[in-house]
XYZ file of C-alpha atoms in Angstrom:
668
model
C -43.217 18.274 -15.326
C -45.337 15.579 -18.079
C -44.444 11.846 -16.763
C -43.693 11.004 -20.725
C -41.517 14.238 -21.359
C -37.734 13.762 -21.812
C -35.984 16.688 -20.309
C -33.266 18.574 -23.142
C -32.934 20.761 -21.344
C -30.437 22.196 -17.641
C -32.649 23.180 -14.868
C -30.808 26.034 -12.649
C -32.399 26.497 -8.884
C -29.656 28.808 -6.953
C -29.164 27.826 -3.545
C -27.684 31.377 -1.649
C -27.444 34.082 -3.472
C -24.051 35.501 -4.535
C -22.517 39.401 -4.824
C -21.868 41.786 -7.247
C -22.268 41.962 -10.430
C -21.823 39.584 -12.870
C -18.631 38.521 -14.002
C -17.179 38.438 -17.874
C -15.994 34.970 -19.140
C -13.867 35.737 -21.924
C -10.924 33.430 -23.087
C -8.713 32.385 -19.744
C -10.779 33.422 -17.234
C -9.674 31.305 -14.937
C -13.157 30.727 -12.379
C -12.484 28.658 -9.172
C -15.094 26.408 -7.703
C -16.414 23.908 -5.524
C -18.986 21.229 -6.441
C -20.776 18.279 -5.613
C -22.220 15.495 -8.580
C -25.566 13.743 -7.589
C -27.251 10.477 -8.902
C -30.823 10.621 -8.503
C -31.781 7.073 -7.081
C -35.308 6.997 -9.702
C -36.137 7.587 -13.331
C -35.350 10.970 -13.831
C -36.591 10.756 -17.504
C -40.246 9.445 -16.006
C -40.458 10.729 -13.108
C -38.482 14.650 -12.968
C -35.560 15.213 -10.450
C -36.152 14.714 -7.042
C -36.142 17.692 -4.809
C -35.752 15.148 -1.180
C -31.825 14.981 -0.482
C -32.287 11.532 0.398
C -33.623 10.308 -2.968
C -29.443 11.145 -4.606
C -26.047 9.479 -3.519
C -23.341 11.409 -3.588
C -20.599 10.422 -5.943
C -18.749 13.070 -6.702
C -17.165 16.012 -4.717
C -14.227 18.337 -5.031
C -14.210 18.601 -1.076
C -13.526 15.249 -0.776
C -9.764 13.559 -0.936
C -9.163 10.397 -3.857
C -11.125 8.073 -4.521
C -14.040 10.341 -3.344
C -13.138 13.059 -5.479
C -10.608 16.004 -6.238
C -9.473 17.026 -3.208
C -9.942 20.872 -3.705
C -11.631 23.593 -5.741
C -11.236 22.748 -9.104
C -9.597 25.755 -11.500
C -11.515 25.741 -15.000
C -10.087 28.372 -17.540
C -12.208 29.530 -20.409
C -11.690 29.091 -23.903
C -9.222 25.788 -23.422
C -11.982 23.093 -24.480
C -12.664 21.791 -21.350
C -13.899 18.521 -22.161
C -17.286 18.807 -20.264
C -18.806 22.070 -21.459
C -21.382 22.176 -19.594
C -20.197 22.740 -16.623
C -18.579 25.860 -18.562
C -21.969 27.058 -19.014
C -23.637 26.705 -15.963
C -20.733 29.031 -14.401
C -21.111 31.972 -17.046
C -24.583 32.220 -15.043
C -23.290 32.712 -12.343
C -21.843 35.490 -9.207
C -19.149 34.843 -7.066
C -19.801 33.010 -3.974
C -23.146 32.154 -5.134
C -24.060 28.118 -4.731
C -26.143 26.959 -7.429
C -28.105 23.415 -8.212
C -27.736 21.970 -11.939
C -30.288 19.728 -12.733
C -28.105 18.653 -16.482
C -29.754 15.896 -19.410
C -27.396 12.498 -19.600
C -26.528 13.876 -23.477
C -24.919 16.349 -21.564
C -22.505 14.483 -18.728
C -21.283 11.487 -21.580
C -18.216 13.641 -20.731
C -18.453 13.249 -17.120
C -17.076 9.764 -16.296
C -13.480 10.503 -17.515
C -13.614 13.710 -17.104
C -13.980 12.749 -13.173
C -11.173 9.739 -13.977
C -8.011 12.123 -14.604
C -9.169 13.998 -11.875
C -9.386 11.928 -9.148
C -6.114 10.325 -10.417
C -4.279 13.706 -10.515
C -4.981 14.185 -7.172
C -4.052 10.638 -6.490
C -1.060 11.278 -7.836
C -0.336 14.747 -6.050
C -0.453 13.129 -2.817
C 0.809 9.672 -3.345
C 4.367 12.059 -5.402
C 3.678 9.280 -8.620
C 3.250 10.478 -11.760
C -0.710 10.397 -13.831
C -0.167 7.603 -16.860
C -1.843 8.053 -19.759
C -3.798 4.923 -20.950
C -4.376 4.440 -24.860
C -7.894 2.535 -25.221
C -8.733 0.906 -28.040
C -12.810 0.452 -28.781
C -12.210 -3.316 -29.579
C -11.212 -4.370 -25.987
C -14.498 -4.320 -24.408
C -15.475 -1.380 -21.920
C -13.789 1.231 -21.197
C -12.564 1.178 -18.020
C -12.219 3.942 -15.153
C -10.786 2.000 -11.967
C -12.989 3.761 -9.900
C -16.487 1.450 -10.152
C -19.000 4.272 -10.337
C -17.830 6.303 -13.395
C -17.762 2.729 -14.972
C -21.318 2.066 -14.233
C -22.172 5.458 -15.585
C -19.701 4.860 -18.476
C -22.417 1.742 -19.203
C -25.392 3.307 -18.261
C -25.489 7.034 -18.536
C -27.724 8.936 -16.733
C -29.029 13.120 -15.440
C -27.337 14.083 -12.812
C -27.187 17.073 -10.962
C -24.359 19.893 -10.050
C -24.371 21.621 -6.644
C -21.809 24.518 -7.754
C -20.165 26.678 -5.392
C -18.430 29.573 -7.142
C -15.272 30.896 -5.176
C -13.430 32.985 -7.237
C -13.355 34.422 -10.674
C -9.793 35.706 -11.713
C -9.222 37.590 -15.439
C -6.648 36.731 -17.455
C -4.251 39.805 -16.117
C -5.368 38.500 -12.350
C -2.598 35.266 -12.339
C 0.002 33.356 -14.258
C -0.487 30.697 -16.861
C -0.366 27.586 -15.322
C 1.325 25.150 -18.003
C -0.715 23.413 -19.195
C -2.231 27.195 -21.250
C 0.900 27.383 -22.431
C 1.191 26.361 -26.258
C 3.157 23.318 -27.495
C 6.286 25.147 -28.004
C 6.893 27.849 -24.902
C 5.550 24.445 -22.609
C 8.589 21.727 -24.775
C 10.904 25.412 -23.856
C 9.620 24.737 -19.506
C 10.690 20.843 -19.676
C 13.963 21.562 -20.375
C 14.198 24.971 -17.703
C 12.737 22.590 -15.124
C 15.465 20.062 -15.749
C 18.012 22.702 -15.760
C 16.684 24.445 -12.180
C 16.554 20.473 -10.915
C 20.250 20.667 -11.816
C 20.902 23.706 -9.781
C 19.030 21.877 -7.108
C 20.588 18.839 -6.683
C 24.277 20.805 -7.168
C 23.220 22.010 -3.554
C 22.649 18.779 -2.630
C 18.427 19.636 -2.286
C 17.108 16.263 -3.677
C 14.074 16.525 -2.520
C 13.020 19.463 -4.445
C 15.066 18.283 -7.580
C 12.776 15.190 -7.640
C 9.348 17.137 -7.953
C 11.340 20.205 -10.093
C 11.873 16.994 -12.588
C 8.327 15.390 -11.996
C 6.572 18.446 -12.410
C 9.261 18.396 -16.129
C 7.330 14.947 -16.761
C 3.707 15.812 -16.158
C 4.291 18.640 -19.244
C 6.263 16.014 -21.158
C 3.064 14.023 -20.880
C 0.363 16.764 -22.077
C 2.576 17.554 -25.485
C 2.882 13.236 -25.849
C -1.045 13.254 -26.112
C -0.798 14.958 -28.650
C 1.223 12.886 -31.055
C 0.462 9.365 -31.813
C 2.829 6.830 -30.555
C 6.025 5.391 -32.533
C 5.142 8.810 -35.281
C 8.715 10.169 -35.103
C 7.438 13.572 -33.344
C 6.204 11.426 -30.419
C 9.690 8.851 -30.043
C 11.240 12.229 -29.980
C 9.125 14.031 -27.222
C 9.673 10.507 -25.585
C 13.178 9.587 -25.461
C 13.526 13.626 -23.346
C 12.134 11.466 -20.512
C 15.042 9.161 -20.215
C 17.418 11.733 -19.013
C 14.330 12.964 -16.435
C 13.790 9.177 -15.041
C 17.433 9.711 -14.608
C 17.588 11.623 -12.427
C 14.989 11.112 -10.418
C 16.394 7.372 -9.945
C 19.677 9.618 -8.432
C 17.593 11.532 -6.321
C 15.689 8.688 -4.265
C 19.022 7.267 -4.289
C 20.508 9.877 -2.271
C 17.232 10.120 -0.151
C 17.603 6.275 0.437
C 13.900 5.707 -1.752
C 15.471 2.347 -2.834
C 12.006 1.014 -4.368
C 11.281 4.877 -6.278
C 15.113 4.648 -7.071
C 14.164 1.391 -8.770
C 10.991 1.659 -10.580
C 11.968 4.954 -11.908
C 15.666 2.699 -13.875
C 12.710 0.684 -15.024
C 10.760 3.724 -17.430
C 14.427 4.450 -18.426
C 15.160 0.557 -18.841
C 11.801 0.332 -20.838
C 12.899 2.792 -23.245
C 16.955 2.658 -23.558
C 17.524 -1.325 -22.464
C 21.259 -1.240 -22.567
C 20.953 2.444 -20.738
C 24.462 2.161 -18.308
C 23.454 4.974 -15.155
C 20.409 3.405 -15.478
C 21.509 -0.839 -14.836
C 24.009 0.675 -12.369
C 21.208 2.700 -10.288
C 18.603 -0.099 -10.676
C 21.249 -2.991 -9.097
C 22.803 -0.487 -6.617
C 18.996 0.342 -5.210
C 18.007 -3.780 -5.281
C 20.705 -4.330 -3.224
C 20.164 -1.593 -0.664
C 16.735 -3.725 -0.775
C 18.704 -7.127 -0.608
C 16.475 -8.151 -3.904
C 20.553 -9.559 -4.937
C 19.095 -11.999 -8.057
C 17.800 -9.001 -9.289
C 20.825 -7.044 -9.221
C 22.621 -9.810 -10.471
C 20.839 -9.704 -13.347
C 21.484 -5.479 -13.595
C 25.050 -6.413 -13.788
C 24.771 -8.869 -16.279
C 23.585 -6.561 -18.747
C 26.206 -3.620 -17.195
C 29.046 -5.980 -17.851
C 28.269 -6.426 -21.859
C 29.567 -2.742 -21.406
C 33.880 -2.533 -21.562
C 33.992 0.733 -19.680
C 32.035 -0.395 -16.220
C 33.931 -3.282 -16.183
C 35.126 -2.060 -12.313
C 32.153 -0.539 -11.255
C 30.488 -4.562 -12.308
C 33.291 -5.855 -9.913
C 32.505 -3.430 -7.389
C 28.910 -4.459 -6.829
C 29.372 -8.275 -7.104
C 31.488 -7.911 -4.090
C 29.595 -5.920 -2.364
C 26.623 -9.014 -3.163
C 29.022 -11.895 -2.293
C 29.714 -9.656 0.911
C 25.690 -9.454 0.981
C 25.382 -13.198 0.960
C 28.121 -13.329 3.429
C 26.188 -11.440 6.067
C 22.828 -13.125 5.640
C 24.407 -16.131 6.874
C 26.722 -14.982 9.451
C 23.040 -13.313 10.529
C 21.233 -16.792 10.802
C 24.006 -18.258 12.636
C 23.375 -15.165 15.572
C 20.102 -15.912 15.091
C 20.683 -19.447 16.469
C 23.565 -18.271 18.970
C 20.850 -15.724 20.147
C 17.635 -18.086 20.853
C 20.355 -19.941 22.567
C 21.337 -17.238 24.918
C 17.191 -16.317 25.000
C 16.469 -19.670 26.624
C 19.588 -22.265 26.391
C 17.753 -25.536 26.207
C 17.778 -28.350 28.537
C 21.316 -30.531 29.076
C 21.639 -32.579 26.400
C 24.339 -34.861 27.441
C 22.823 -38.599 26.794
C 24.347 -40.446 30.073
C 22.971 -37.881 32.279
C 19.680 -37.628 30.049
C 17.288 -39.099 33.407
C 18.822 -36.573 36.076
C 17.997 -33.741 33.379
C 14.111 -31.448 34.596
C 12.168 -30.735 32.249
C 10.617 -27.468 32.523
C 6.541 -27.641 31.973
C 5.116 -24.983 30.915
C 1.001 -24.207 29.990
C 0.052 -25.910 27.380
C -0.869 -22.972 26.044
C 2.554 -21.809 25.277
C 3.266 -24.142 22.687
C 0.602 -23.413 20.114
C 2.187 -22.013 16.891
C -0.489 -18.897 16.048
C -2.890 -18.687 13.279
C -1.939 -14.798 14.097
C 1.351 -13.831 12.739
C 1.646 -10.300 14.320
C 5.247 -9.237 12.602
C 3.622 -10.136 9.125
C 1.344 -7.688 7.184
C -0.894 -10.844 5.537
C -0.951 -13.678 7.596
C -1.127 -17.525 6.323
C -4.678 -18.016 4.579
C -3.839 -14.546 3.219
C -5.881 -12.009 5.285
C -5.138 -8.908 6.151
C -3.306 -8.540 9.370
C -4.351 -5.409 11.465
C -2.541 -6.205 13.843
C 0.503 -6.029 12.001
C 0.000 -2.124 11.654
C -0.498 -2.151 15.520
C 2.219 -3.500 16.014
C 4.786 -1.369 14.205
C 3.651 1.532 15.722
C 3.169 0.327 19.792
C 5.756 -2.236 20.166
C 5.823 -5.641 20.915
C 3.613 -7.298 23.420
C 0.317 -6.805 21.649
C -1.165 -8.804 21.949
C -0.967 -9.006 26.310
C 0.217 -5.681 27.230
C -1.770 -3.845 24.815
C -4.625 -5.563 24.634
C -4.807 -4.634 28.514
C -3.613 -1.208 28.275
C -6.359 -0.611 25.587
C -9.181 -1.989 28.083
C -7.279 0.325 30.933
C -5.843 3.535 28.875
C -7.701 5.745 26.902
C -6.562 6.747 22.966
C -4.925 9.942 25.316
C -3.438 8.484 27.383
C -1.534 5.575 24.115
C -1.048 8.372 21.978
C 0.778 10.306 24.691
C 3.026 7.057 25.435
C 4.017 6.415 21.753
C 4.383 10.264 21.778
C 7.333 9.896 24.979
C 9.695 7.024 23.338
C 9.505 8.713 19.342
C 10.550 11.749 21.205
C 14.077 11.079 20.853
C 15.499 14.803 20.654
C 12.917 16.281 22.730
C 11.607 18.841 20.761
C 7.899 17.871 21.168
C 7.304 17.139 17.646
C 7.386 13.962 15.839
C 9.838 14.154 12.656
C 8.793 11.932 9.610
C 12.914 9.572 10.800
C 11.596 9.969 14.080
C 8.720 7.580 13.606
C 10.191 5.779 11.465
C 12.948 4.477 13.574
C 10.610 4.123 15.915
C 7.887 1.696 14.165
C 11.835 0.116 12.897
C 12.399 -0.257 17.105
C 9.298 -1.781 17.297
C 9.489 -4.163 14.854
C 12.871 -5.557 16.157
C 12.024 -5.595 19.431
C 9.166 -8.068 18.013
C 11.538 -10.220 16.431
C 13.272 -10.857 19.938
C 10.376 -11.596 21.669
C 9.448 -13.637 18.651
C 12.781 -15.678 19.460
C 12.623 -16.625 22.946
C 8.783 -17.161 22.548
C 9.944 -19.859 20.378
C 12.750 -21.068 22.945
C 10.587 -20.928 25.308
C 7.322 -23.810 23.726
C 10.829 -24.967 22.262
C 11.586 -27.173 25.525
C 8.609 -27.680 26.471
C 7.309 -29.687 23.675
C 11.285 -31.521 23.156
C 10.116 -33.686 26.773
C 12.790 -36.255 25.807
C 15.649 -33.028 25.280
C 16.987 -34.471 22.527
C 17.439 -30.989 20.702
C 15.261 -32.171 18.215
C 11.145 -32.176 18.242
C 9.352 -35.096 15.882
C 5.975 -34.851 14.537
C 4.494 -37.399 17.127
C 5.906 -34.988 19.854
C 4.199 -31.776 18.124
C 1.374 -33.551 17.392
C -0.658 -33.530 21.055
C 0.096 -30.752 22.382
C -1.636 -29.332 18.070
C -4.635 -31.252 19.666
C -4.962 -30.259 22.391
C -4.444 -26.742 22.715
C -7.151 -26.902 19.729
C -9.875 -28.656 22.250
C -10.046 -31.473 19.590
C -8.844 -34.018 22.429
C -8.635 -33.677 26.243
C -5.488 -33.250 28.297
C -6.388 -36.141 30.565
C -7.763 -38.057 27.248
C -3.975 -37.421 25.547
C -2.317 -38.468 29.208
C -3.963 -41.761 29.245
C -3.907 -42.425 25.922
C -1.031 -41.272 24.283
C -1.023 -40.448 20.070
C -3.537 -43.509 19.803
C -6.507 -40.605 19.864
C -5.039 -39.181 16.361
C -6.853 -42.316 14.939
C -9.773 -41.402 15.508
C -10.708 -38.184 14.583
C -13.865 -36.921 12.804
C -13.123 -35.079 9.368
C -13.091 -31.491 10.050
C -10.005 -32.215 12.567
C -8.612 -34.747 10.686
C -8.352 -32.334 7.907
C -6.981 -29.469 10.675
C -4.414 -31.932 11.901
C -3.157 -32.564 7.925
C -2.493 -28.752 7.197
C -1.079 -28.948 10.892
C 1.861 -31.619 9.717
C 2.647 -30.387 5.982
C 3.388 -27.119 8.047
C 5.231 -28.923 10.300
C 7.184 -31.140 7.187
C 7.627 -27.745 5.087
C 9.819 -26.651 8.128
C 11.582 -29.965 8.511
C 14.324 -29.366 6.332
C 16.041 -32.440 6.957
C 12.943 -34.079 7.639
C 14.680 -35.444 10.972
C 12.584 -33.583 13.674
C 12.903 -29.612 14.272
C 15.911 -28.066 15.057
C 15.619 -24.791 17.042
C 16.105 -23.041 13.701
C 13.475 -25.065 12.557
C 11.395 -25.371 14.579
C 11.869 -20.748 14.744
C 10.437 -20.871 11.110
C 7.836 -23.004 12.030
C 6.648 -21.059 15.134
C 7.509 -17.409 13.580
C 7.902 -17.725 9.743
C 9.011 -13.795 9.392
C 12.378 -14.896 11.174
C 12.866 -17.395 7.725
C 13.762 -16.838 4.533
C 12.626 -19.930 3.385
C 9.419 -20.321 5.135
C 9.161 -16.803 4.552
C 9.119 -17.718 0.189
C 6.665 -20.779 1.370
C 3.942 -18.412 3.228
C 4.140 -16.480 0.294
C 3.936 -19.619 -2.283
C 0.838 -20.477 0.331
C -0.701 -17.647 -0.608
C -0.517 -17.833 -4.165
C -1.903 -20.997 -4.404
C -4.318 -20.261 -2.095
C -5.691 -17.153 -4.381
C -4.474 -17.824 -7.974
C -7.804 -19.411 -9.502
C -6.339 -19.433 -13.267
C -2.781 -20.587 -11.890
C -0.647 -18.370 -13.657
C 1.410 -17.803 -10.676
C 0.224 -13.898 -10.641
C -2.656 -12.305 -8.644
C -4.686 -10.048 -9.666
C -6.728 -7.754 -7.735
C -10.260 -9.838 -8.718
C -8.306 -12.628 -6.978
C -7.238 -10.877 -3.774
C -10.262 -9.340 -3.106
C -12.505 -12.190 -3.290
C -15.141 -13.398 -1.074
C -16.785 -17.081 -1.535
C -20.830 -16.553 -2.133
C -22.962 -17.093 1.054
C -19.365 -16.434 3.444
C -20.365 -13.377 4.965
C -24.353 -12.452 5.412
C -23.352 -8.355 6.597
C -23.426 -6.673 3.163
C -21.525 -3.352 4.378
C -18.490 -5.725 5.845
C -18.774 -7.426 3.458
C -18.240 -4.085 1.526
C -16.121 -3.046 3.580
C -13.239 -6.140 3.723
C -13.215 -5.751 0.271
C -13.062 -2.319 -0.317
C -10.006 -2.618 2.317
C -8.199 -6.043 0.173
C -8.572 -3.978 -2.787
C -6.087 -0.862 -1.531
C -3.906 -3.076 0.769
C -3.397 -4.952 -3.056
C -3.296 -1.666 -5.040
C -1.167 0.604 -2.755
C 1.025 -1.988 -0.621
C 1.827 -4.984 -2.943
C 1.178 -3.872 -6.252
C 5.111 -2.190 -6.099
C 5.134 -1.578 -10.250
C 1.612 -0.864 -10.486
C 1.164 -3.485 -13.413
C -2.321 -4.653 -11.991
C -0.658 -7.588 -10.615
C 1.342 -9.292 -8.488
C 4.461 -12.008 -8.693
C 5.658 -14.395 -6.699
C 8.615 -12.186 -5.198
C 6.451 -8.929 -5.241
C 4.380 -11.187 -1.993
C 7.642 -12.233 -1.318
C 8.625 -8.578 -0.604
C 5.606 -7.939 0.724
C 5.450 -10.468 3.637
C 8.491 -9.830 5.034
C 8.692 -8.096 8.544
C 12.166 -6.055 7.815
C 11.207 -5.148 4.309
C 11.758 -0.992 5.115
C 8.398 -0.242 2.498
C 6.339 -1.147 5.918
C 8.119 1.644 8.121
C 7.899 4.604 5.445
C 3.982 3.099 4.213
C 3.316 3.847 8.352
C 4.993 7.278 8.097
C 2.841 8.709 5.408
C -0.199 7.743 6.462
C 0.220 8.633 9.682
C 1.672 12.470 8.244
C -1.703 12.531 5.759
C -4.097 11.690 9.301
C -2.253 13.926 11.856
C 0.291 16.410 9.910
C -2.360 19.443 9.718
C -0.509 22.385 8.905
C 1.300 20.134 6.286
C 4.685 21.437 8.130
C 6.824 18.000 8.198
C 6.140 17.194 11.938
C 3.171 15.860 14.182
C 3.278 17.450 17.548
C 1.461 15.795 20.227
C -1.859 18.084 19.680
C -1.959 16.997 16.347
C -1.617 13.508 17.787
C -4.546 13.734 20.700
C -6.890 15.606 17.432
C -7.095 13.010 15.802
C -6.919 10.276 18.367
C -10.152 8.805 16.719
C -8.932 8.651 13.047
C -5.575 7.191 14.305
C -7.367 4.768 16.784
C -9.776 3.415 13.795
C -7.278 3.269 11.557
C -5.087 0.612 13.726
C -2.525 3.019 14.367
C -3.750 3.007 18.159
C -6.270 0.868 18.904
C -7.989 -0.451 16.060
C -11.040 -2.877 16.113
C -10.719 -6.507 15.775
C -9.321 -8.046 12.907
C -12.425 -7.738 10.280
C -11.677 -10.710 8.585
C -12.173 -12.938 12.131
C -15.727 -10.789 12.365
C -15.640 -12.337 8.987
């Protein structure tokens, strides 16, 4: 091929011969196939397509799950205006079981990035049991974005591509039942109502999950109808209103399934369309009360109270909110009592104080952990890898499990976890059993944290007056950080603190600021304040301050919102290993999009951040269960056996469930 000649045709090469006769491809014929897309790493227009596989980068593969592919064979129905026509043309040249490569010119694959985006989004939505959101894009808004870096690059810099296609099966129109998207608009609209009624029947039987799936399928079909209309037009508005009963029903299903955040999200979709909808306001408030989002629940009730017929309902829910507030106050008092029970402080009788023995323990035991095992983000906003390990394996990961990891294989750790979680001894773990074990581990850790805090309190409160002053704590902190020598500190008291280098002074100032935040009455830390200082996860006040610190540290434009770009950030020159840096950034982006940004609007509020750092939020346990199931539940029966877990030991270990690697940010 001449080096100056530009390619204008598609070139086919058979890699594996097919079988039988060429199938016919009349309209409505369905082809089922896998494909892989290879991006040449050379200038094809001048050099031609290289033969060496190493000269390509694989950017899409139906055999790979989201976000790298569709996750299953693609089904293409001929005559339905597939948005990548060249692929339909390629298939017509193939036999069943044939594998061929097609080198395709740039102009034929201009639509590929958006087609791939849609397929990946569908795969993701199916995995997460959510809807695919269709976005309108105006040319005046700037370059189109897909949310996938490689696809965005292809939109900006179109290039020729190589497709590897494996034709698996060809079904004639009479061989299969037509999918919903093959229906015309009239039939599809009829099917929406049919699905809603089918969902209602399932709901009456108490089959809330199957009912929810029916409603979601109806929403998906409505989406495809809405795409054909102009937003705001009469036809579009009429169709969009049909979403309301479906989202209302989904919200109720999720309430019945105790999936409160999903219930809130569904109710929010109704309120976007009908802000005064009584059922949506009630279900939103009901769900928010269950997740202790009491202030937001009150806002829903304020709106609901405008409906005279809802007065009794509003009154009852407000009584429940009042009881929740009282319960929280009672829990705070109980926390104080538990601290005393776990390790009573020395006798504080002033007259006998000189006779009170002071218990001395190693100085290391008074350190305020830089790394917080019980929250998903650390004080500096770094991802806390130990948090998920703590959820699954239980308390004392910093000591007990570090030793176990040295002494035991992944298999042994998996067996130990399995035996703890299998409460009904049926040799398999349900989602409920996994969740119960994770919540149990969380509670155990919180209680262990209280005991550790009390031990530290007694050691630092050397005069036994029940309060720790900054002067008392400062020396312990400086010794623990190896800023001053223990013997020197004993000899010179606090004088050493006035002669520190710049870095040590900054470290001390940061510690003092955290100490003063915890010292609400500015009179030294009592046991409750000390607990919040040592373990912010125990204190709602300290958790909020921690969330505010993270927001302040990452919110570059100071709009009180975090974007994924602000959250997933590494300062130039901070990391020298590009691969490690990319791994870290990818992980932070995933954490932001899938874990922190609850409403998936692309920005995180302080409340969303606070909700995420709260270790008592059941959302964390639910996410862990989903991830374990996605890794280990090979037969998709909703359970994991010991064999399934052992078979995935390596994946579980590398993902942080059994024996995670050292925290990535420590390496950075």
